[in-house]
Short mmCIF file of C-alpha atoms and ligand atoms in Angstrom, two decimals:
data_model
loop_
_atom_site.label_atom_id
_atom_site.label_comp_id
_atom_site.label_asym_id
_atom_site.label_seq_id
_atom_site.Cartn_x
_atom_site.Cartn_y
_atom_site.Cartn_z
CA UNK A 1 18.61 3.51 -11.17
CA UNK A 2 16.06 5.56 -9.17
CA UNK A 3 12.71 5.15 -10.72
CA UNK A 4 10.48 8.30 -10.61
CA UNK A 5 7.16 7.79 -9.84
CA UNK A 6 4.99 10.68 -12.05
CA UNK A 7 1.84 11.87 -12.34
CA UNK A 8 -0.29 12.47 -15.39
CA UNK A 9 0.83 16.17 -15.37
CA UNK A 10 4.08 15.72 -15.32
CA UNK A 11 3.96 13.97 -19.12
CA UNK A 12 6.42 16.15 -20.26
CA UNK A 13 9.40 15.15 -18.16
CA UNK A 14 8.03 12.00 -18.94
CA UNK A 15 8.48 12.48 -23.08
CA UNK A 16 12.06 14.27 -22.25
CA UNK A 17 12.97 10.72 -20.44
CA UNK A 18 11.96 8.72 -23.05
CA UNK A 19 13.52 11.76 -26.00
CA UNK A 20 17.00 10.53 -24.14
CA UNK A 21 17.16 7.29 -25.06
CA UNK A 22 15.00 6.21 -21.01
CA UNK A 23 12.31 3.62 -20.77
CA UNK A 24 8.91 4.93 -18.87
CA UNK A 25 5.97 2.99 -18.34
CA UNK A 26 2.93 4.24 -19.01
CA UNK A 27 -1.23 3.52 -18.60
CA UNK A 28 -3.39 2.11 -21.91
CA UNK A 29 -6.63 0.38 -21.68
CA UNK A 30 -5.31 -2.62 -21.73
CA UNK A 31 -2.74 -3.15 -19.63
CA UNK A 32 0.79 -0.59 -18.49
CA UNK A 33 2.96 -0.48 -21.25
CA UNK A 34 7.31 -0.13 -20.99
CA UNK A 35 7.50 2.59 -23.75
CA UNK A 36 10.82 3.67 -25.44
CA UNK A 37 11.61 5.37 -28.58
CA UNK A 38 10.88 2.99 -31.18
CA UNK A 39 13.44 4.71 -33.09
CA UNK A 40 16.59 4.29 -30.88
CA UNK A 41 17.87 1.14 -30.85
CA UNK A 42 19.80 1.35 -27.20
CA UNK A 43 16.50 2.85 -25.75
CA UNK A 44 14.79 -0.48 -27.25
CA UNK A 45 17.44 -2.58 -25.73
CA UNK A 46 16.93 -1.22 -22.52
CA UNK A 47 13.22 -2.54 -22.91
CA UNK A 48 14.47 -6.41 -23.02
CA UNK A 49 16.72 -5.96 -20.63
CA UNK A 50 14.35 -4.38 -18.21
CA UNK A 51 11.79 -6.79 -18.26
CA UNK A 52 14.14 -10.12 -18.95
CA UNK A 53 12.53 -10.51 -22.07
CA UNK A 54 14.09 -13.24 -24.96
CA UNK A 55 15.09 -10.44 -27.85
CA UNK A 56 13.04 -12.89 -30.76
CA UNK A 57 9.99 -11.64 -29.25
CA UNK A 58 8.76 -8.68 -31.23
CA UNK A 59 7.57 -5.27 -29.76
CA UNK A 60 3.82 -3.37 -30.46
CA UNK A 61 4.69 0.26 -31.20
CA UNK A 62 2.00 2.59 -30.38
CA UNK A 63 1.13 5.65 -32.20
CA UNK A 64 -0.69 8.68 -31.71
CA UNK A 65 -2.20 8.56 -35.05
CA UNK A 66 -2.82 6.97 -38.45
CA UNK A 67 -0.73 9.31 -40.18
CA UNK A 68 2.55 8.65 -37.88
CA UNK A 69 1.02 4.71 -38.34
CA UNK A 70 1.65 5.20 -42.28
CA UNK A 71 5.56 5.85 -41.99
CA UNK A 72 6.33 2.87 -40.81
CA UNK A 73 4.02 0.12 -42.68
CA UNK A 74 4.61 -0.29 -46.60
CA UNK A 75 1.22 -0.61 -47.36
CA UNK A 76 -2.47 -0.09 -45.69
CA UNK A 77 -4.30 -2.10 -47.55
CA UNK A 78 -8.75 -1.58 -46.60
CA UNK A 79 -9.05 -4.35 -44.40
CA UNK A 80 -6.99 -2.40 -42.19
CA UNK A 81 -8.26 0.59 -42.88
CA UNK A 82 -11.96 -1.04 -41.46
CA UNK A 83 -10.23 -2.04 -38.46
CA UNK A 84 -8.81 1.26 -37.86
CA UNK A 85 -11.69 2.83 -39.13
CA UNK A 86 -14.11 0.13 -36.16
CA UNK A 87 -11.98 0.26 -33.57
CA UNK A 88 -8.60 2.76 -33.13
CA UNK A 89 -7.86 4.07 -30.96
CA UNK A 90 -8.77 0.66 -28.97
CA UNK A 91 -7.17 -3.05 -28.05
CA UNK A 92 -6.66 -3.72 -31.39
CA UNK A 93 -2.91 -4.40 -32.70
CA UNK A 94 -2.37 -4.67 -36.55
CA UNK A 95 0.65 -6.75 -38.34
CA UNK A 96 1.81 -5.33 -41.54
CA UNK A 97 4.98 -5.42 -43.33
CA UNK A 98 7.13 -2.60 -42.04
CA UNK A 99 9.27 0.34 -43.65
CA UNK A 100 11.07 3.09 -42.70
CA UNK A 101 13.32 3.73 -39.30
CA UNK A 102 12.17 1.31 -37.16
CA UNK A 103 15.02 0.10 -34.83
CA UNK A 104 15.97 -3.49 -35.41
CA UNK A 105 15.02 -4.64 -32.04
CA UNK A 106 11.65 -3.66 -32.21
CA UNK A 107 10.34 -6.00 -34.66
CA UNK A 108 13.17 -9.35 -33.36
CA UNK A 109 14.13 -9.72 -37.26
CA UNK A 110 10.25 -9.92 -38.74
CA UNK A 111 9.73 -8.53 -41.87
CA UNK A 112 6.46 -7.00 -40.24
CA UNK A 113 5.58 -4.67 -37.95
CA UNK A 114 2.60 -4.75 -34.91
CA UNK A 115 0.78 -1.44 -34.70
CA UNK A 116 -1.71 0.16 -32.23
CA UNK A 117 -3.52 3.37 -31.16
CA UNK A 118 -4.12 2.98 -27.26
CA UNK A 119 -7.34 4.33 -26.16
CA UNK A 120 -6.09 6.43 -23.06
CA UNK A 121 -5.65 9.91 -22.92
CA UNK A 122 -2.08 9.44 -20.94
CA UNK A 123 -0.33 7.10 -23.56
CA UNK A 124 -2.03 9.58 -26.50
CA UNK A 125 -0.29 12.57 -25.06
CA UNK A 126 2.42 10.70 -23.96
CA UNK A 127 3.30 9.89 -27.51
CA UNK A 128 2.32 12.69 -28.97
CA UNK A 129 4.84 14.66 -26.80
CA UNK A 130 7.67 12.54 -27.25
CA UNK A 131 7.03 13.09 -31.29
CA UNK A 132 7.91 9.54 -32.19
CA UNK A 133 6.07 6.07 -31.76
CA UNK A 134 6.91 4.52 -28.56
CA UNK A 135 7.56 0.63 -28.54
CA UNK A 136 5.99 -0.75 -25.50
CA UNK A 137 5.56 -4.40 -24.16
CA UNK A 138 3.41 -4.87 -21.19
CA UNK A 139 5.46 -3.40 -18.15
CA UNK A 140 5.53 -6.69 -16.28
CA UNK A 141 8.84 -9.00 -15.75
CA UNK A 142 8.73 -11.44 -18.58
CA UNK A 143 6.61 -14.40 -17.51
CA UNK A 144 4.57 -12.53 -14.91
CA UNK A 145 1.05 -11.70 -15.41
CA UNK A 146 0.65 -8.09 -17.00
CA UNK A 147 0.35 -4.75 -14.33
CA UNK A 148 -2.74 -3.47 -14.66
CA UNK A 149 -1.57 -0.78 -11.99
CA UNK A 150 1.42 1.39 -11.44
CA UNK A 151 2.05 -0.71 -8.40
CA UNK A 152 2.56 -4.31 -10.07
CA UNK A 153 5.01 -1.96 -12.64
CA UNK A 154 6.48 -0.79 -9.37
CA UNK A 155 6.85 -4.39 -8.14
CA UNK A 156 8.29 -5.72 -10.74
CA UNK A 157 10.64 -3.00 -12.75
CA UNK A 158 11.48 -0.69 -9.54
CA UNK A 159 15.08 0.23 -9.73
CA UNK A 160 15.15 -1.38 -13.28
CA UNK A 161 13.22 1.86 -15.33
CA UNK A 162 13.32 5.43 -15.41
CA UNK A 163 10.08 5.95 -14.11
CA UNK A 164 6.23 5.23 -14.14
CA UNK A 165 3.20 7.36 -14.63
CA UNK A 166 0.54 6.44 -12.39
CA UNK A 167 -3.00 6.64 -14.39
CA UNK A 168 -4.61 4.36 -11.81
CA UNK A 169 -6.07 1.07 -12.81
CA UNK A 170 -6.39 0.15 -16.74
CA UNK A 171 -10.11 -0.15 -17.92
CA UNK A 172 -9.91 -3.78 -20.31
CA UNK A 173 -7.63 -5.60 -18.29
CA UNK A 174 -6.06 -7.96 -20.88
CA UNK A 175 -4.12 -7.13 -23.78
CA UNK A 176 -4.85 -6.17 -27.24
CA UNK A 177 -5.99 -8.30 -29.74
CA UNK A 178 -3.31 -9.00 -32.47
CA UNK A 179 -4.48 -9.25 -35.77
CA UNK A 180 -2.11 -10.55 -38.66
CA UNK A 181 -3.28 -8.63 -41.66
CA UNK A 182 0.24 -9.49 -44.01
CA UNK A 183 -2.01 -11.25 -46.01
CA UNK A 184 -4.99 -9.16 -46.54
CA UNK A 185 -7.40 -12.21 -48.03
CA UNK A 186 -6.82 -13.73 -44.33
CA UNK A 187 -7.16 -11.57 -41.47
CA UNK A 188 -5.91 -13.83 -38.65
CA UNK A 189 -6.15 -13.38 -34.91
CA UNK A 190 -2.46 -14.22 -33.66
CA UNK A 191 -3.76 -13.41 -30.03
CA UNK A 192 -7.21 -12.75 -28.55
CA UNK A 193 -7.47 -9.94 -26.49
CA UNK A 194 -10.08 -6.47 -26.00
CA UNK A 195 -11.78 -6.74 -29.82
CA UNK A 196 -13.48 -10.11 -29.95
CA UNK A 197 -13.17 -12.16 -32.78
CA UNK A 198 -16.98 -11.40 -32.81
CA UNK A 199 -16.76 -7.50 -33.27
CA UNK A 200 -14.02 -8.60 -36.00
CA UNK A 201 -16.16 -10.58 -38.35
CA UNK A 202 -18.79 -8.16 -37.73
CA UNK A 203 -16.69 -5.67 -39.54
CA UNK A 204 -13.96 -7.86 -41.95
CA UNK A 205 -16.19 -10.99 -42.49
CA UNK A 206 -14.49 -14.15 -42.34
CA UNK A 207 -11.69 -13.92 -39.46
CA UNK A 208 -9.33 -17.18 -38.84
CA UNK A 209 -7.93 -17.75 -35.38
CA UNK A 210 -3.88 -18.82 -35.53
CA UNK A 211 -4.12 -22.13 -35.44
CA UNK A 212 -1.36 -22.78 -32.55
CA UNK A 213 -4.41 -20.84 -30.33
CA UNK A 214 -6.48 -23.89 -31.13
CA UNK A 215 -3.78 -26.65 -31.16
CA UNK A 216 -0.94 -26.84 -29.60
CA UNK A 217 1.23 -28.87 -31.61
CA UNK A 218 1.34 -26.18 -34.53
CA UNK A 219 4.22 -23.86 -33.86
CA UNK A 220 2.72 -20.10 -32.88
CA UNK A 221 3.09 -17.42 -35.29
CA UNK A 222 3.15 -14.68 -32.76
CA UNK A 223 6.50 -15.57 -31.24
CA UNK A 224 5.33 -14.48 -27.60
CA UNK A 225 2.78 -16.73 -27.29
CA UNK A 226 5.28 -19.52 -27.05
CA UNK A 227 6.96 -18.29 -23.48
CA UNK A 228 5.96 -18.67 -20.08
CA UNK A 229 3.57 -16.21 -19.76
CA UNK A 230 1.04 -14.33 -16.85
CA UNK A 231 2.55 -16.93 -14.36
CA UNK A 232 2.64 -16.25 -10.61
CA UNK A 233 5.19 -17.91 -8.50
CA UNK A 234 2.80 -20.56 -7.29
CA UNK A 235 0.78 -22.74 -9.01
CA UNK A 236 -2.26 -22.50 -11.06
CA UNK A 237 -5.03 -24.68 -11.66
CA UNK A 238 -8.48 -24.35 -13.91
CA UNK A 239 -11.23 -25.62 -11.59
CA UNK A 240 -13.72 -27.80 -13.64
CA UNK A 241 -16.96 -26.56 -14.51
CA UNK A 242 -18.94 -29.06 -12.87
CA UNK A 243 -19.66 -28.42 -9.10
CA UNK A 244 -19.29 -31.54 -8.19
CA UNK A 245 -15.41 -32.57 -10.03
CA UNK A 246 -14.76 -28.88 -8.54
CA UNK A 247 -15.66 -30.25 -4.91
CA UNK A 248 -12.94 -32.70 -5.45
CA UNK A 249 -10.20 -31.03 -6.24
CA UNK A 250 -10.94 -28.40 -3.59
CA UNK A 251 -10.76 -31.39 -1.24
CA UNK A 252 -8.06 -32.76 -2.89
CA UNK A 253 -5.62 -30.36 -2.71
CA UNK A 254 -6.47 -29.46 1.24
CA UNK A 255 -5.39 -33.10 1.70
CA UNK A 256 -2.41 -32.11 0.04
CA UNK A 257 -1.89 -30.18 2.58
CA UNK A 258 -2.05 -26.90 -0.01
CA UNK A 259 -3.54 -23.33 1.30
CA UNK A 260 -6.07 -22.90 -1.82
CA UNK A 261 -6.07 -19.16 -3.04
CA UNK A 262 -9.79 -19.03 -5.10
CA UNK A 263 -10.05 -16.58 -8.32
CA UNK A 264 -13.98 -16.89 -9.12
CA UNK A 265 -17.14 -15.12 -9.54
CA UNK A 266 -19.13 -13.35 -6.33
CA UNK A 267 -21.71 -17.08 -7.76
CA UNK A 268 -18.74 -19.15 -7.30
CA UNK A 269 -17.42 -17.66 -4.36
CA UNK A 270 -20.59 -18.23 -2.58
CA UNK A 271 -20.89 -21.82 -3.16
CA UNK A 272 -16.99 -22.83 -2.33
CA UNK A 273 -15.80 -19.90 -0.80
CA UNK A 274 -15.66 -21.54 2.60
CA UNK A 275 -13.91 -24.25 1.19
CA UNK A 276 -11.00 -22.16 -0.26
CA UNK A 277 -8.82 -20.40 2.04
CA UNK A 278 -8.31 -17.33 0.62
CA UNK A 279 -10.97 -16.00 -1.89
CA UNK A 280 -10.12 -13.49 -4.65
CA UNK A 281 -13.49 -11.93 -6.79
CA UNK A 282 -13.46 -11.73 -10.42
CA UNK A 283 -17.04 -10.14 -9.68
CA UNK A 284 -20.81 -11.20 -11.51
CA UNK A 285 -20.49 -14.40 -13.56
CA UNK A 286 -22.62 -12.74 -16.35
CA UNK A 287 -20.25 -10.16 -16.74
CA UNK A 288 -16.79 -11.70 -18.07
CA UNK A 289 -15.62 -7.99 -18.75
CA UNK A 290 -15.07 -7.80 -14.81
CA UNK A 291 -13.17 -11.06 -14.68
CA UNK A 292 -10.87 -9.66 -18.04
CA UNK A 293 -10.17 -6.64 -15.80
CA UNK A 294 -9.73 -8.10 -12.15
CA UNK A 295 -7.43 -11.63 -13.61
CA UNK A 296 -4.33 -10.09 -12.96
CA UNK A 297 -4.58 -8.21 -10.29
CA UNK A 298 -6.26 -11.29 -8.24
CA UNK A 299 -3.11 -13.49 -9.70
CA UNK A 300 -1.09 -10.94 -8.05
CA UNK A 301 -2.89 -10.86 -5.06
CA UNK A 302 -3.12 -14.12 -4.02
CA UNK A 303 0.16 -14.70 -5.21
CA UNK A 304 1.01 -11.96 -2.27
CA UNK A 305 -1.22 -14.35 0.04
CA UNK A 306 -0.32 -17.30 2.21
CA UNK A 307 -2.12 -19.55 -0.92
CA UNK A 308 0.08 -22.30 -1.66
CA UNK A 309 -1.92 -22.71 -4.76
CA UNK A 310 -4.28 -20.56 -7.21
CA UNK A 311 -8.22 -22.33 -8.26
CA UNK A 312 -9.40 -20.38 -10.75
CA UNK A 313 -12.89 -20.46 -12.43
CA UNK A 314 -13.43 -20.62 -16.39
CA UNK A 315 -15.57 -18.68 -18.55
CA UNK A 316 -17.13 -19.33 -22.08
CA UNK A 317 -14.45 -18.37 -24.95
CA UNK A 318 -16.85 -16.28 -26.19
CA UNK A 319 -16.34 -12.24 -26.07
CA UNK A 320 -13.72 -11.51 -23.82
CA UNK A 321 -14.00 -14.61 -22.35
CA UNK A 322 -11.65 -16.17 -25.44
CA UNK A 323 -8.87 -13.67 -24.39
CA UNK A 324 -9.78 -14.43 -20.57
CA UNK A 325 -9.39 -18.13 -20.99
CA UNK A 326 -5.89 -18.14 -23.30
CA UNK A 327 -4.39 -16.22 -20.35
CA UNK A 328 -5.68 -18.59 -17.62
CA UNK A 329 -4.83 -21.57 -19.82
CA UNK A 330 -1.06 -20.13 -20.55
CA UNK A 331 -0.91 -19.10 -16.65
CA UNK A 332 -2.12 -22.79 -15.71
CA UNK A 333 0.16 -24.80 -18.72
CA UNK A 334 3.28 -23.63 -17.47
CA UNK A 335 3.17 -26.34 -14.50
CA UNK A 336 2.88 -29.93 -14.05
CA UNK A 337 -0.79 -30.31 -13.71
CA UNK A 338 -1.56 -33.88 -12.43
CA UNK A 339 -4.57 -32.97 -10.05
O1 TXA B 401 -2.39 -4.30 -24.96
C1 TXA B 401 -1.25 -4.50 -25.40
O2 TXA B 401 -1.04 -4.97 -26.54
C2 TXA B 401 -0.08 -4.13 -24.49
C3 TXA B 401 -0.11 -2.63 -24.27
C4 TXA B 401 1.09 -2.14 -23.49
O3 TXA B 401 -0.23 -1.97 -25.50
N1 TXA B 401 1.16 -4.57 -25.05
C5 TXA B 401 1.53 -5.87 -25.12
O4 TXA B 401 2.78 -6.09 -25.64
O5 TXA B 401 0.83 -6.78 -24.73
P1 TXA B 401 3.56 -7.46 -25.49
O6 TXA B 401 4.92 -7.17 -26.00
O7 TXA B 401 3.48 -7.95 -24.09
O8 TXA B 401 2.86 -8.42 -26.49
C6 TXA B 401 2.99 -8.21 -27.88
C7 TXA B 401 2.48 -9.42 -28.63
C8 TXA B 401 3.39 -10.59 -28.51
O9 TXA B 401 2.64 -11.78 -28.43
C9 TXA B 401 4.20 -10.51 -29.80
O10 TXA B 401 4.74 -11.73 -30.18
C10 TXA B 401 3.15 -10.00 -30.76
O11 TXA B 401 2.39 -9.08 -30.01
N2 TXA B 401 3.75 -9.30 -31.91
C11 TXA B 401 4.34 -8.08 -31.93
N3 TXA B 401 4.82 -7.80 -33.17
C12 TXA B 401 4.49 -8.84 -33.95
C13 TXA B 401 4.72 -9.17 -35.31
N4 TXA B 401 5.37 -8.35 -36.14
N5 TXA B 401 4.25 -10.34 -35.78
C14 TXA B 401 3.57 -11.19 -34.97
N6 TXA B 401 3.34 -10.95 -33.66
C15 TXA B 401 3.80 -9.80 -33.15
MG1 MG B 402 3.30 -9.13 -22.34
#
């Protein structure tokens, strides 16, 4: 399949694409989304297929607003409401039980449904011109980390997708947050992501984290987060917060005869850049949003690179840094890590 490669003015042969049945990915603030009709069921399929994603692994539909949201959830009760009210159109997904003609792919057999509102002008009039909510997964090959540009879409899905509308680089970086609001009493973060859980209590009071975020053993209740996820092809490894364990892996790994790709701050960078041999900036340490947006993109990159391996540098689970530090931990897990 030729993939067309559109602009933001050319939306509407985008929306007549994804009208027959196409998938098109498209910018958000989080991350590129692989939108189809979230109506069609072969348009749906075409989603999993494209992207080699396991079909038990539910899909966010996005909407263009609340009252298209209300058609497909069978109640709203307030605490969603708040959260729309705080924070749509932004990186904030809500579960609810679903209704109405959702196809059956969409939601991998759940009784429930994940909504958002994307905060980008692109996927707003995107959906709005296509007249129905668009399901959309994060337009990278499953496993790989997330495109947060129209060319890691095009690196991954060329050929595969009906075409991709360039809106330049996403602003947050990292996916939405997903908040399980099923039952109401117990708003619970299924996966951290653009709203902290900070801005959440601010707003719904007590939030609870899924506990398989906190300990592994517990099986997850957001069925992606069980998958290889935001992996590159070569390894990654979390380098230890202390300068001087993080001195010996550095050396450690050179006598392993590894080409060390490092992912850290412009601070970090300073003090072992020279020791790395290919350095990737997540920009100022104080300022985690920059890491959140640069991750993938410097996964990518030094993927690309003659690194034989990927040090990256943590950041306090706080903020953004929770949903930076779940992707770097899921990107790291996925190999054998006996450093
Ligand atoms: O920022 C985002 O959320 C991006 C952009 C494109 O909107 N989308 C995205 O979609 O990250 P995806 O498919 O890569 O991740 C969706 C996550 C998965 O972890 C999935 O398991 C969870 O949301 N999810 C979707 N529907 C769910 C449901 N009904 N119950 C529990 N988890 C659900
Ligand atoms: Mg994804």
């Amino acid at each position: 399949m030729k993939t067309n490669r559109w602009q933001p003015e050319d939306i509407k042969e985008a929306a007549e694409a994804l009208k027959a049945g196409e998938v098109v990915a498209f910018p958000t603030e989080t991350v590129y989304g692989l939108g189809a009709d979230a109506t069609n069921e072969s348009a749906v399929r075409k989603i999993f297929e494209a992207k080699g994603r396991p079909s038990d692994n539910p899909l966010i539909i996005h909407v263009s607003n609340v009252t298209q949201m209300k058609q497909f959830v069978s109640s709203l009760p307030e605490e969603a409401e708040q959260v729309i009210a705080h924070f749509w159109p932004g990186p904030c997904t809500i579960v609810l039980n679903k209704k109405g003609a959702l196809a059956p792919s969409v939601t991998g057999g759940l009784s429930t449904v994940g909504i958002r509102m994307p905060d980008h002008s692109v996927a707003l009039n995107l959906i709005e011109a296509t007249g129905v909510p668009l399901a959309a997964p994060s337009a990278n090959s499953s496993g790989r980390p997330s495109p947060t540009t129209a060319r890691h879409v095009h690196d991954d899905l060329d050929g595969k997708i009906s075409g991709i509308i360039d809106g330049g680089a996403t602003g947050v970086g990292l996916e939405s947050t997903v908040l399980d609001l099923t039952d109401p009493q117990k708003p619970t973060i299924l996966r951290p992501g653009g709203i902290s859980y900070e801005e959440l209590t601010d707003v719904l009071g007590t939030v609870y984290i899924d506990t398989h975020l906190k300990d592994k053993t517990h099986a997850p209740k957001s069925p992606g987060m069980k998958y290889r996820h935001y992996s590159p092809d070569i390894p990654v490894y979390i380098l230890p917060e202390d300068k001087v364990s993080a001195e010996d892996v550095l050396s450690k790994l050179h006598t392993q005869g590894e080409t060390i790709g490092l992912l850290a701050s412009d601070e970090l960078n300073e003090h072992f850049g020279h020791k790395a041999d290919v350095v990737f900036s997540l920009g100022e340490r104080e300022v985690p949003q920059q890491a959140a947006s640069r991750l993938y993109d410097g996964l990518r990159e030094l993927d690309r690179s003659p690194a034989t391996v990927i040090l990256a540098e943590s950041y306090k689970p706080v903020g953004i840094g929770l949903a930076y530090m779940n992707r770097l931990e899921k990107a790291a897990e996925w190999i054998d890590r006996s450093l």
